[in-house]
Amino acid sequence: MNFMAFEYWTDGWRDGSLMPNDEGLRRCKCVQNVLVRDMVAVDTADSSELPYMDWVPDERLPECIEQADSDEIEVAARLGYWRHLNHPYRERYRQHRDAEEATTKAAWETANPDRRNWWDKLRGRKAPIYSRPPGSPFTYPVFEATDEQRQNMLRLSEILQVWDDASRKGHTMELAELYREQGRFDEAERVILTLDEREVGVTSNLITRLIKERQPAPMRYMM
């Protein structure tokens, strides 16, 4: 599977991803919520009148949460809603980073003007090429979770902690990140340290560093 994307975020969101970002939650026309992994093929047919099961729109996720008849359905809906509620911060983050980077680049171009004369250009001498100077400012907006975000993260982390205590693995990274975004850094650190060594990588290392820095903001990174 190709997991390439334009942006990666510590909450698991991938912007411009070649793979779906969702948790496999689907909603039938009969208003039943199901998970793709739970569906079973019983037969094949040339045609069918069965309704097509589509992705659940973000704005319908609260309904799925309210109607969930299992922890699995609730977790899938809350994970999607968690990432959806982080989208406004992502936009503020992008605008902030773009503005700061533009200022850094403008300062570099002022300090490194193109001094080539016509003869230099004729000979194919290249103009100075911008490269972000080491030690340049790297800041981002303050992250303050709304009441809605906090309530969703609290309930989601409660379920995932029960699963983790029961050795039901698969969401360790998400649980650590949820604790971090709630400002529960000690709990986040305890969880992230339980990752299997095969799961340790760019994402977990970044989350670990942010925990140590006591930083709750969702963070963008590149792979």
mmCIF file with all atom_site columns, C-alpha atoms in Angstrom:
data_model
loop_
_atom_site.group_PDB
_atom_site.id
_atom_site.type_symbol
_atom_site.label_atom_id
_atom_site.label_alt_id
_atom_site.label_comp_id
_atom_site.label_asym_id
_atom_site.label_entity_id
_atom_site.label_seq_id
_atom_site.pdbx_PDB_ins_code
_atom_site.Cartn_x
_atom_site.Cartn_y
_atom_site.Cartn_z
_atom_site.occupancy
_atom_site.B_iso_or_equiv
_atom_site.pdbx_formal_charge
_atom_site.auth_seq_id
_atom_site.auth_comp_id
_atom_site.auth_asym_id
_atom_site.auth_atom_id
_atom_site.pdbx_PDB_model_num
ATOM 1   C CA . MET A 1 1   ? 0.000   0.000   0.000   1.00 0.00 ? 1   MET A CA 1
ATOM 2   C CA . ASN A 1 2   ? 1.228   3.504   -0.853  1.00 0.00 ? 2   ASN A CA 1
ATOM 3   C CA . PHE A 1 3   ? 0.938   5.851   2.143   1.00 0.00 ? 3   PHE A CA 1
ATOM 4   C CA . MET A 1 4   ? 2.518   8.866   0.426   1.00 0.00 ? 4   MET A CA 1
ATOM 5   C CA . ALA A 1 5   ? 0.882   12.245  1.133   1.00 0.00 ? 5   ALA A CA 1
ATOM 6   C CA . PHE A 1 6   ? 1.583   15.981  0.889   1.00 0.00 ? 6   PHE A CA 1
ATOM 7   C CA . GLU A 1 7   ? 1.375   16.447  4.642   1.00 0.00 ? 7   GLU A CA 1
ATOM 8   C CA . TYR A 1 8   ? 1.492   14.191  7.676   1.00 0.00 ? 8   TYR A CA 1
ATOM 9   C CA . TRP A 1 9   ? 0.136   15.135  11.101  1.00 0.00 ? 9   TRP A CA 1
ATOM 10  C CA . THR A 1 10  ? 0.693   13.663  14.532  1.00 0.00 ? 10  THR A CA 1
ATOM 11  C CA . ASP A 1 11  ? -3.030  12.871  14.969  1.00 0.00 ? 11  ASP A CA 1
ATOM 12  C CA . GLY A 1 12  ? -2.836  10.533  11.988  1.00 0.00 ? 12  GLY A CA 1
ATOM 13  C CA . TRP A 1 13  ? -4.311  12.885  9.385   1.00 0.00 ? 13  TRP A CA 1
ATOM 14  C CA . ARG A 1 14  ? -2.672  12.774  5.942   1.00 0.00 ? 14  ARG A CA 1
ATOM 15  C CA . ASP A 1 15  ? -3.392  15.603  3.504   1.00 0.00 ? 15  ASP A CA 1
ATOM 16  C CA . GLY A 1 16  ? -3.396  14.629  -0.174  1.00 0.00 ? 16  GLY A CA 1
ATOM 17  C CA . SER A 1 17  ? -3.004  10.991  0.811   1.00 0.00 ? 17  SER A CA 1
ATOM 18  C CA . LEU A 1 18  ? -3.150  8.210   -1.751  1.00 0.00 ? 18  LEU A CA 1
ATOM 19  C CA . MET A 1 19  ? -4.802  6.077   0.931   1.00 0.00 ? 19  MET A CA 1
ATOM 20  C CA . PRO A 1 20  ? -8.096  6.872   2.733   1.00 0.00 ? 20  PRO A CA 1
ATOM 21  C CA . ASN A 1 21  ? -7.833  8.746   6.040   1.00 0.00 ? 21  ASN A CA 1
ATOM 22  C CA . ASP A 1 22  ? -10.987 7.216   7.470   1.00 0.00 ? 22  ASP A CA 1
ATOM 23  C CA . GLU A 1 23  ? -11.350 4.325   9.923   1.00 0.00 ? 23  GLU A CA 1
ATOM 24  C CA . GLY A 1 24  ? -13.489 2.210   7.605   1.00 0.00 ? 24  GLY A CA 1
ATOM 25  C CA . LEU A 1 25  ? -16.791 3.530   8.952   1.00 0.00 ? 25  LEU A CA 1
ATOM 26  C CA . ARG A 1 26  ? -19.675 3.264   6.487   1.00 0.00 ? 26  ARG A CA 1
ATOM 27  C CA . ARG A 1 27  ? -23.331 4.268   6.695   1.00 0.00 ? 27  ARG A CA 1
ATOM 28  C CA . CYS A 1 28  ? -26.050 2.314   4.950   1.00 0.00 ? 28  CYS A CA 1
ATOM 29  C CA . LYS A 1 29  ? -29.161 3.906   3.474   1.00 0.00 ? 29  LYS A CA 1
ATOM 30  C CA . CYS A 1 30  ? -31.014 2.098   6.256   1.00 0.00 ? 30  CYS A CA 1
ATOM 31  C CA . VAL A 1 31  ? -29.066 4.332   8.713   1.00 0.00 ? 31  VAL A CA 1
ATOM 32  C CA . GLN A 1 32  ? -27.048 1.359   10.009  1.00 0.00 ? 32  GLN A CA 1
ATOM 33  C CA . ASN A 1 33  ? -23.377 2.115   10.752  1.00 0.00 ? 33  ASN A CA 1
ATOM 34  C CA . VAL A 1 34  ? -20.867 -0.623  9.993   1.00 0.00 ? 34  VAL A CA 1
ATOM 35  C CA . LEU A 1 35  ? -17.119 -1.095  9.708   1.00 0.00 ? 35  LEU A CA 1
ATOM 36  C CA . VAL A 1 36  ? -15.656 -2.323  6.436   1.00 0.00 ? 36  VAL A CA 1
ATOM 37  C CA . ARG A 1 37  ? -13.490 -4.881  8.260   1.00 0.00 ? 37  ARG A CA 1
ATOM 38  C CA . ASP A 1 38  ? -16.626 -6.487  9.751   1.00 0.00 ? 38  ASP A CA 1
ATOM 39  C CA . MET A 1 39  ? -18.391 -6.968  6.429   1.00 0.00 ? 39  MET A CA 1
ATOM 40  C CA . VAL A 1 40  ? -18.473 -10.498 5.018   1.00 0.00 ? 40  VAL A CA 1
ATOM 41  C CA . ALA A 1 41  ? -18.889 -11.484 1.379   1.00 0.00 ? 41  ALA A CA 1
ATOM 42  C CA . VAL A 1 42  ? -21.702 -14.062 1.181   1.00 0.00 ? 42  VAL A CA 1
ATOM 43  C CA . ASP A 1 43  ? -22.169 -14.337 -2.581  1.00 0.00 ? 43  ASP A CA 1
ATOM 44  C CA . THR A 1 44  ? -21.570 -12.575 -5.882  1.00 0.00 ? 44  THR A CA 1
ATOM 45  C CA . ALA A 1 45  ? -24.105 -11.324 -8.397  1.00 0.00 ? 45  ALA A CA 1
ATOM 46  C CA . ASP A 1 46  ? -24.106 -9.641  -11.783 1.00 0.00 ? 46  ASP A CA 1
ATOM 47  C CA . SER A 1 47  ? -26.365 -6.909  -10.435 1.00 0.00 ? 47  SER A CA 1
ATOM 48  C CA . SER A 1 48  ? -27.922 -5.927  -7.144  1.00 0.00 ? 48  SER A CA 1
ATOM 49  C CA . GLU A 1 49  ? -30.511 -3.522  -5.766  1.00 0.00 ? 49  GLU A CA 1
ATOM 50  C CA . LEU A 1 50  ? -28.698 -3.260  -2.436  1.00 0.00 ? 50  LEU A CA 1
ATOM 51  C CA . PRO A 1 51  ? -27.848 0.357   -1.545  1.00 0.00 ? 51  PRO A CA 1
ATOM 52  C CA . TYR A 1 52  ? -24.252 1.482   -1.915  1.00 0.00 ? 52  TYR A CA 1
ATOM 53  C CA . MET A 1 53  ? -22.487 2.091   1.402   1.00 0.00 ? 53  MET A CA 1
ATOM 54  C CA . ASP A 1 54  ? -20.540 5.333   1.243   1.00 0.00 ? 54  ASP A CA 1
ATOM 55  C CA . TRP A 1 55  ? -18.113 7.162   3.527   1.00 0.00 ? 55  TRP A CA 1
ATOM 56  C CA . VAL A 1 56  ? -19.693 9.026   6.420   1.00 0.00 ? 56  VAL A CA 1
ATOM 57  C CA . PRO A 1 57  ? -19.436 12.828  5.951   1.00 0.00 ? 57  PRO A CA 1
ATOM 58  C CA . ASP A 1 58  ? -17.630 14.565  8.804   1.00 0.00 ? 58  ASP A CA 1
ATOM 59  C CA . GLU A 1 59  ? -20.740 16.520  9.753   1.00 0.00 ? 59  GLU A CA 1
ATOM 60  C CA . ARG A 1 60  ? -22.638 13.231  10.289  1.00 0.00 ? 60  ARG A CA 1
ATOM 61  C CA . LEU A 1 61  ? -20.026 11.748  12.654  1.00 0.00 ? 61  LEU A CA 1
ATOM 62  C CA . PRO A 1 62  ? -21.754 13.089  15.829  1.00 0.00 ? 62  PRO A CA 1
ATOM 63  C CA . GLU A 1 63  ? -24.854 11.115  14.773  1.00 0.00 ? 63  GLU A CA 1
ATOM 64  C CA . CYS A 1 64  ? -22.760 7.980   14.370  1.00 0.00 ? 64  CYS A CA 1
ATOM 65  C CA . ILE A 1 65  ? -21.269 8.532   17.823  1.00 0.00 ? 65  ILE A CA 1
ATOM 66  C CA . GLU A 1 66  ? -24.714 8.955   19.373  1.00 0.00 ? 66  GLU A CA 1
ATOM 67  C CA . GLN A 1 67  ? -26.129 5.904   17.586  1.00 0.00 ? 67  GLN A CA 1
ATOM 68  C CA . ALA A 1 68  ? -23.077 3.649   18.067  1.00 0.00 ? 68  ALA A CA 1
ATOM 69  C CA . ASP A 1 69  ? -24.072 0.196   19.303  1.00 0.00 ? 69  ASP A CA 1
ATOM 70  C CA . SER A 1 70  ? -20.497 -0.944  19.972  1.00 0.00 ? 70  SER A CA 1
ATOM 71  C CA . ASP A 1 71  ? -17.218 0.505   21.206  1.00 0.00 ? 71  ASP A CA 1
ATOM 72  C CA . GLU A 1 72  ? -15.686 -0.304  17.815  1.00 0.00 ? 72  GLU A CA 1
ATOM 73  C CA . ILE A 1 73  ? -18.183 1.888   15.956  1.00 0.00 ? 73  ILE A CA 1
ATOM 74  C CA . GLU A 1 74  ? -17.849 4.671   18.537  1.00 0.00 ? 74  GLU A CA 1
ATOM 75  C CA . VAL A 1 75  ? -14.035 4.629   18.354  1.00 0.00 ? 75  VAL A CA 1
ATOM 76  C CA . ALA A 1 76  ? -14.049 4.766   14.544  1.00 0.00 ? 76  ALA A CA 1
ATOM 77  C CA . ALA A 1 77  ? -16.467 7.717   14.575  1.00 0.00 ? 77  ALA A CA 1
ATOM 78  C CA . ARG A 1 78  ? -14.624 9.565   17.347  1.00 0.00 ? 78  ARG A CA 1
ATOM 79  C CA . LEU A 1 79  ? -11.220 9.120   15.677  1.00 0.00 ? 79  LEU A CA 1
ATOM 80  C CA . GLY A 1 80  ? -12.618 10.665  12.504  1.00 0.00 ? 80  GLY A CA 1
ATOM 81  C CA . TYR A 1 81  ? -14.292 13.456  14.466  1.00 0.00 ? 81  TYR A CA 1
ATOM 82  C CA . TRP A 1 82  ? -11.083 14.145  16.419  1.00 0.00 ? 82  TRP A CA 1
ATOM 83  C CA . ARG A 1 83  ? -9.182  14.739  13.195  1.00 0.00 ? 83  ARG A CA 1
ATOM 84  C CA . HIS A 1 84  ? -12.062 16.733  11.711  1.00 0.00 ? 84  HIS A CA 1
ATOM 85  C CA . LEU A 1 85  ? -12.137 19.075  14.713  1.00 0.00 ? 85  LEU A CA 1
ATOM 86  C CA . ASN A 1 86  ? -8.391  19.628  14.351  1.00 0.00 ? 86  ASN A CA 1
ATOM 87  C CA . HIS A 1 87  ? -8.788  20.932  10.779  1.00 0.00 ? 87  HIS A CA 1
ATOM 88  C CA . PRO A 1 88  ? -9.291  24.617  11.752  1.00 0.00 ? 88  PRO A CA 1
ATOM 89  C CA . TYR A 1 89  ? -5.993  24.510  13.646  1.00 0.00 ? 89  TYR A CA 1
ATOM 90  C CA . ARG A 1 90  ? -4.284  22.942  10.628  1.00 0.00 ? 90  ARG A CA 1
ATOM 91  C CA . GLU A 1 91  ? -5.342  25.926  8.527   1.00 0.00 ? 91  GLU A CA 1
ATOM 92  C CA . ARG A 1 92  ? -4.046  28.410  11.116  1.00 0.00 ? 92  ARG A CA 1
ATOM 93  C CA . TYR A 1 93  ? -0.826  26.418  11.301  1.00 0.00 ? 93  TYR A CA 1
ATOM 94  C CA . ARG A 1 94  ? -0.323  26.517  7.512   1.00 0.00 ? 94  ARG A CA 1
ATOM 95  C CA . GLN A 1 95  ? -0.984  30.263  7.318   1.00 0.00 ? 95  GLN A CA 1
ATOM 96  C CA . HIS A 1 96  ? 1.393   30.941  10.215  1.00 0.00 ? 96  HIS A CA 1
ATOM 97  C CA . ARG A 1 97  ? 4.165   28.770  8.811   1.00 0.00 ? 97  ARG A CA 1
ATOM 98  C CA . ASP A 1 98  ? 3.779   30.179  5.272   1.00 0.00 ? 98  ASP A CA 1
ATOM 99  C CA . ALA A 1 99  ? 3.993   33.768  6.571   1.00 0.00 ? 99  ALA A CA 1
ATOM 100 C CA . GLU A 1 100 ? 7.046   33.061  8.719   1.00 0.00 ? 100 GLU A CA 1
ATOM 101 C CA . GLU A 1 101 ? 8.788   31.196  5.919   1.00 0.00 ? 101 GLU A CA 1
ATOM 102 C CA . ALA A 1 102 ? 8.061   34.057  3.490   1.00 0.00 ? 102 ALA A CA 1
ATOM 103 C CA . THR A 1 103 ? 9.678   36.501  5.921   1.00 0.00 ? 103 THR A CA 1
ATOM 104 C CA . THR A 1 104 ? 12.719  34.235  6.310   1.00 0.00 ? 104 THR A CA 1
ATOM 105 C CA . LYS A 1 105 ? 13.068  33.873  2.537   1.00 0.00 ? 105 LYS A CA 1
ATOM 106 C CA . ALA A 1 106 ? 12.713  37.629  1.944   1.00 0.00 ? 106 ALA A CA 1
ATOM 107 C CA . ALA A 1 107 ? 15.467  38.317  4.481   1.00 0.00 ? 107 ALA A CA 1
ATOM 108 C CA . TRP A 1 108 ? 17.715  35.742  2.790   1.00 0.00 ? 108 TRP A CA 1
ATOM 109 C CA . GLU A 1 109 ? 17.116  37.231  -0.663  1.00 0.00 ? 109 GLU A CA 1
ATOM 110 C CA . THR A 1 110 ? 17.976  40.702  0.665   1.00 0.00 ? 110 THR A CA 1
ATOM 111 C CA . ALA A 1 111 ? 21.239  39.341  2.060   1.00 0.00 ? 111 ALA A CA 1
ATOM 112 C CA . ASN A 1 112 ? 21.978  37.304  -1.071  1.00 0.00 ? 112 ASN A CA 1
ATOM 113 C CA . PRO A 1 113 ? 21.020  39.453  -4.107  1.00 0.00 ? 113 PRO A CA 1
ATOM 114 C CA . ASP A 1 114 ? 21.576  38.296  -7.663  1.00 0.00 ? 114 ASP A CA 1
ATOM 115 C CA . ARG A 1 115 ? 24.808  40.118  -8.569  1.00 0.00 ? 115 ARG A CA 1
ATOM 116 C CA . ARG A 1 116 ? 25.353  38.456  -11.931 1.00 0.00 ? 116 ARG A CA 1
ATOM 117 C CA . ASN A 1 117 ? 26.147  40.708  -14.887 1.00 0.00 ? 117 ASN A CA 1
ATOM 118 C CA . TRP A 1 118 ? 25.214  40.010  -18.466 1.00 0.00 ? 118 TRP A CA 1
ATOM 119 C CA . TRP A 1 119 ? 28.427  38.098  -19.059 1.00 0.00 ? 119 TRP A CA 1
ATOM 120 C CA . ASP A 1 120 ? 27.787  35.838  -16.034 1.00 0.00 ? 120 ASP A CA 1
ATOM 121 C CA . LYS A 1 121 ? 24.320  35.069  -17.339 1.00 0.00 ? 121 LYS A CA 1
ATOM 122 C CA . LEU A 1 122 ? 25.627  34.414  -20.839 1.00 0.00 ? 122 LEU A CA 1
ATOM 123 C CA . ARG A 1 123 ? 28.119  31.934  -19.434 1.00 0.00 ? 123 ARG A CA 1
ATOM 124 C CA . GLY A 1 124 ? 25.294  30.172  -17.603 1.00 0.00 ? 124 GLY A CA 1
ATOM 125 C CA . ARG A 1 125 ? 26.273  31.148  -14.091 1.00 0.00 ? 125 ARG A CA 1
ATOM 126 C CA . LYS A 1 126 ? 23.375  30.313  -11.776 1.00 0.00 ? 126 LYS A CA 1
ATOM 127 C CA . ALA A 1 127 ? 21.594  32.829  -9.555  1.00 0.00 ? 127 ALA A CA 1
ATOM 128 C CA . PRO A 1 128 ? 21.754  32.275  -5.777  1.00 0.00 ? 128 PRO A CA 1
ATOM 129 C CA . ILE A 1 129 ? 19.357  29.501  -4.789  1.00 0.00 ? 129 ILE A CA 1
ATOM 130 C CA . TYR A 1 130 ? 17.410  29.873  -1.578  1.00 0.00 ? 130 TYR A CA 1
ATOM 131 C CA . SER A 1 131 ? 17.949  27.311  1.143   1.00 0.00 ? 131 SER A CA 1
ATOM 132 C CA . ARG A 1 132 ? 16.394  27.765  4.559   1.00 0.00 ? 132 ARG A CA 1
ATOM 133 C CA . PRO A 1 133 ? 19.218  28.981  6.848   1.00 0.00 ? 133 PRO A CA 1
ATOM 134 C CA . PRO A 1 134 ? 19.977  26.803  9.888   1.00 0.00 ? 134 PRO A CA 1
ATOM 135 C CA . GLY A 1 135 ? 18.514  28.262  13.059  1.00 0.00 ? 135 GLY A CA 1
ATOM 136 C CA . SER A 1 136 ? 15.749  30.169  11.246  1.00 0.00 ? 136 SER A CA 1
ATOM 137 C CA . PRO A 1 137 ? 12.596  30.807  13.318  1.00 0.00 ? 137 PRO A CA 1
ATOM 138 C CA . PHE A 1 138 ? 10.133  27.915  13.459  1.00 0.00 ? 138 PHE A CA 1
ATOM 139 C CA . THR A 1 139 ? 7.013   28.822  15.397  1.00 0.00 ? 139 THR A CA 1
ATOM 140 C CA . TYR A 1 140 ? 3.343   27.835  15.212  1.00 0.00 ? 140 TYR A CA 1
ATOM 141 C CA . PRO A 1 141 ? 0.030   29.032  16.664  1.00 0.00 ? 141 PRO A CA 1
ATOM 142 C CA . VAL A 1 142 ? -1.012  28.229  20.207  1.00 0.00 ? 142 VAL A CA 1
ATOM 143 C CA . PHE A 1 143 ? -3.333  25.224  20.339  1.00 0.00 ? 143 PHE A CA 1
ATOM 144 C CA . GLU A 1 144 ? -6.339  25.552  22.628  1.00 0.00 ? 144 GLU A CA 1
ATOM 145 C CA . ALA A 1 145 ? -8.858  22.729  22.404  1.00 0.00 ? 145 ALA A CA 1
ATOM 146 C CA . THR A 1 146 ? -12.529 23.687  22.446  1.00 0.00 ? 146 THR A CA 1
ATOM 147 C CA . ASP A 1 147 ? -14.971 22.096  24.891  1.00 0.00 ? 147 ASP A CA 1
ATOM 148 C CA . GLU A 1 148 ? -16.242 19.895  22.070  1.00 0.00 ? 148 GLU A CA 1
ATOM 149 C CA . GLN A 1 149 ? -12.723 18.735  21.270  1.00 0.00 ? 149 GLN A CA 1
ATOM 150 C CA . ARG A 1 150 ? -11.907 18.056  24.914  1.00 0.00 ? 150 ARG A CA 1
ATOM 151 C CA . GLN A 1 151 ? -15.087 16.026  25.474  1.00 0.00 ? 151 GLN A CA 1
ATOM 152 C CA . ASN A 1 152 ? -14.473 13.935  22.362  1.00 0.00 ? 152 ASN A CA 1
ATOM 153 C CA . MET A 1 153 ? -10.799 13.335  23.206  1.00 0.00 ? 153 MET A CA 1
ATOM 154 C CA . LEU A 1 154 ? -11.633 12.463  26.810  1.00 0.00 ? 154 LEU A CA 1
ATOM 155 C CA . ARG A 1 155 ? -14.206 9.820   25.887  1.00 0.00 ? 155 ARG A CA 1
ATOM 156 C CA . LEU A 1 156 ? -12.014 8.435   23.095  1.00 0.00 ? 156 LEU A CA 1
ATOM 157 C CA . SER A 1 157 ? -8.952  8.148   25.327  1.00 0.00 ? 157 SER A CA 1
ATOM 158 C CA . GLU A 1 158 ? -11.057 6.420   28.013  1.00 0.00 ? 158 GLU A CA 1
ATOM 159 C CA . ILE A 1 159 ? -12.097 3.663   25.604  1.00 0.00 ? 159 ILE A CA 1
ATOM 160 C CA . LEU A 1 160 ? -8.629  3.266   24.100  1.00 0.00 ? 160 LEU A CA 1
ATOM 161 C CA . GLN A 1 161 ? -7.072  3.081   27.578  1.00 0.00 ? 161 GLN A CA 1
ATOM 162 C CA . VAL A 1 162 ? -9.428  0.227   28.489  1.00 0.00 ? 162 VAL A CA 1
ATOM 163 C CA . TRP A 1 163 ? -8.420  -1.536  25.284  1.00 0.00 ? 163 TRP A CA 1
ATOM 164 C CA . ASP A 1 164 ? -4.742  -0.912  26.015  1.00 0.00 ? 164 ASP A CA 1
ATOM 165 C CA . ASP A 1 165 ? -5.101  -2.261  29.567  1.00 0.00 ? 165 ASP A CA 1
ATOM 166 C CA . ALA A 1 166 ? -6.670  -5.385  28.073  1.00 0.00 ? 166 ALA A CA 1
ATOM 167 C CA . SER A 1 167 ? -3.628  -5.735  25.750  1.00 0.00 ? 167 SER A CA 1
ATOM 168 C CA . ARG A 1 168 ? -5.786  -4.842  22.768  1.00 0.00 ? 168 ARG A CA 1
ATOM 169 C CA . LYS A 1 169 ? -3.142  -3.151  20.674  1.00 0.00 ? 169 LYS A CA 1
ATOM 170 C CA . GLY A 1 170 ? -3.435  -1.099  17.499  1.00 0.00 ? 170 GLY A CA 1
ATOM 171 C CA . HIS A 1 171 ? -4.153  2.391   18.832  1.00 0.00 ? 171 HIS A CA 1
ATOM 172 C CA . THR A 1 172 ? -1.179  3.035   21.121  1.00 0.00 ? 172 THR A CA 1
ATOM 173 C CA . MET A 1 173 ? 0.086   5.973   19.044  1.00 0.00 ? 173 MET A CA 1
ATOM 174 C CA . GLU A 1 174 ? -3.365  7.573   18.894  1.00 0.00 ? 174 GLU A CA 1
ATOM 175 C CA . LEU A 1 175 ? -3.816  7.178   22.660  1.00 0.00 ? 175 LEU A CA 1
ATOM 176 C CA . ALA A 1 176 ? -0.471  8.859   23.388  1.00 0.00 ? 176 ALA A CA 1
ATOM 177 C CA . GLU A 1 177 ? -1.346  11.690  20.995  1.00 0.00 ? 177 GLU A CA 1
ATOM 178 C CA . LEU A 1 178 ? -4.794  12.132  22.541  1.00 0.00 ? 178 LEU A CA 1
ATOM 179 C CA . TYR A 1 179 ? -3.277  12.461  25.998  1.00 0.00 ? 179 TYR A CA 1
ATOM 180 C CA . ARG A 1 180 ? -0.718  14.950  24.648  1.00 0.00 ? 180 ARG A CA 1
ATOM 181 C CA . GLU A 1 181 ? -3.351  17.143  22.965  1.00 0.00 ? 181 GLU A CA 1
ATOM 182 C CA . GLN A 1 182 ? -5.284  17.156  26.253  1.00 0.00 ? 182 GLN A CA 1
ATOM 183 C CA . GLY A 1 183 ? -2.154  18.332  28.076  1.00 0.00 ? 183 GLY A CA 1
ATOM 184 C CA . ARG A 1 184 ? -1.895  15.033  29.978  1.00 0.00 ? 184 ARG A CA 1
ATOM 185 C CA . PHE A 1 185 ? 1.817   14.699  29.274  1.00 0.00 ? 185 PHE A CA 1
ATOM 186 C CA . ASP A 1 186 ? 2.754   12.168  31.974  1.00 0.00 ? 186 ASP A CA 1
ATOM 187 C CA . GLU A 1 187 ? 0.083   9.766   30.746  1.00 0.00 ? 187 GLU A CA 1
ATOM 188 C CA . ALA A 1 188 ? 1.128   10.395  27.139  1.00 0.00 ? 188 ALA A CA 1
ATOM 189 C CA . GLU A 1 189 ? 4.742   9.553   27.972  1.00 0.00 ? 189 GLU A CA 1
ATOM 190 C CA . ARG A 1 190 ? 3.756   6.378   29.804  1.00 0.00 ? 190 ARG A CA 1
ATOM 191 C CA . VAL A 1 191 ? 1.777   5.179   26.776  1.00 0.00 ? 191 VAL A CA 1
ATOM 192 C CA . ILE A 1 192 ? 4.285   6.110   24.059  1.00 0.00 ? 192 ILE A CA 1
ATOM 193 C CA . LEU A 1 193 ? 7.000   4.141   25.883  1.00 0.00 ? 193 LEU A CA 1
ATOM 194 C CA . THR A 1 194 ? 4.944   0.949   25.472  1.00 0.00 ? 194 THR A CA 1
ATOM 195 C CA . LEU A 1 195 ? 5.166   1.040   21.661  1.00 0.00 ? 195 LEU A CA 1
ATOM 196 C CA . ASP A 1 196 ? 6.545   -2.064  20.040  1.00 0.00 ? 196 ASP A CA 1
ATOM 197 C CA . GLU A 1 197 ? 9.968   -1.356  18.538  1.00 0.00 ? 197 GLU A CA 1
ATOM 198 C CA . ARG A 1 198 ? 8.530   -2.085  15.090  1.00 0.00 ? 198 ARG A CA 1
ATOM 199 C CA . GLU A 1 199 ? 6.150   0.882   15.530  1.00 0.00 ? 199 GLU A CA 1
ATOM 200 C CA . VAL A 1 200 ? 8.870   3.345   16.517  1.00 0.00 ? 200 VAL A CA 1
ATOM 201 C CA . GLY A 1 201 ? 9.644   5.811   13.744  1.00 0.00 ? 201 GLY A CA 1
ATOM 202 C CA . VAL A 1 202 ? 9.308   9.409   12.592  1.00 0.00 ? 202 VAL A CA 1
ATOM 203 C CA . THR A 1 203 ? 5.819   9.906   14.034  1.00 0.00 ? 203 THR A CA 1
ATOM 204 C CA . SER A 1 204 ? 6.423   8.349   17.441  1.00 0.00 ? 204 SER A CA 1
ATOM 205 C CA . ASN A 1 205 ? 9.772   10.128  17.825  1.00 0.00 ? 205 ASN A CA 1
ATOM 206 C CA . LEU A 1 206 ? 8.128   13.488  17.072  1.00 0.00 ? 206 LEU A CA 1
ATOM 207 C CA . ILE A 1 207 ? 5.294   12.820  19.525  1.00 0.00 ? 207 ILE A CA 1
ATOM 208 C CA . THR A 1 208 ? 7.861   11.820  22.169  1.00 0.00 ? 208 THR A CA 1
ATOM 209 C CA . ARG A 1 209 ? 9.786   15.061  21.650  1.00 0.00 ? 209 ARG A CA 1
ATOM 210 C CA . LEU A 1 210 ? 6.613   17.156  21.863  1.00 0.00 ? 210 LEU A CA 1
ATOM 211 C CA . ILE A 1 211 ? 5.622   15.371  25.078  1.00 0.00 ? 211 ILE A CA 1
ATOM 212 C CA . LYS A 1 212 ? 8.980   16.252  26.626  1.00 0.00 ? 212 LYS A CA 1
ATOM 213 C CA . GLU A 1 213 ? 8.496   19.870  25.493  1.00 0.00 ? 213 GLU A CA 1
ATOM 214 C CA . ARG A 1 214 ? 5.019   19.911  27.082  1.00 0.00 ? 214 ARG A CA 1
ATOM 215 C CA . GLN A 1 215 ? 3.583   20.978  23.732  1.00 0.00 ? 215 GLN A CA 1
ATOM 216 C CA . PRO A 1 216 ? -0.072  19.951  23.040  1.00 0.00 ? 216 PRO A CA 1
ATOM 217 C CA . ALA A 1 217 ? -0.444  21.250  19.459  1.00 0.00 ? 217 ALA A CA 1
ATOM 218 C CA . PRO A 1 218 ? -1.069  18.841  16.561  1.00 0.00 ? 218 PRO A CA 1
ATOM 219 C CA . MET A 1 219 ? 2.092   19.003  14.481  1.00 0.00 ? 219 MET A CA 1
ATOM 220 C CA . ARG A 1 220 ? 2.757   18.753  10.746  1.00 0.00 ? 220 ARG A CA 1
ATOM 221 C CA . TYR A 1 221 ? 5.782   16.867  9.494   1.00 0.00 ? 221 TYR A CA 1
ATOM 222 C CA . MET A 1 222 ? 7.204   15.373  6.321   1.00 0.00 ? 222 MET A CA 1
ATOM 223 C CA . MET A 1 223 ? 8.238   11.783  5.731   1.00 0.00 ? 223 MET A CA 1
#
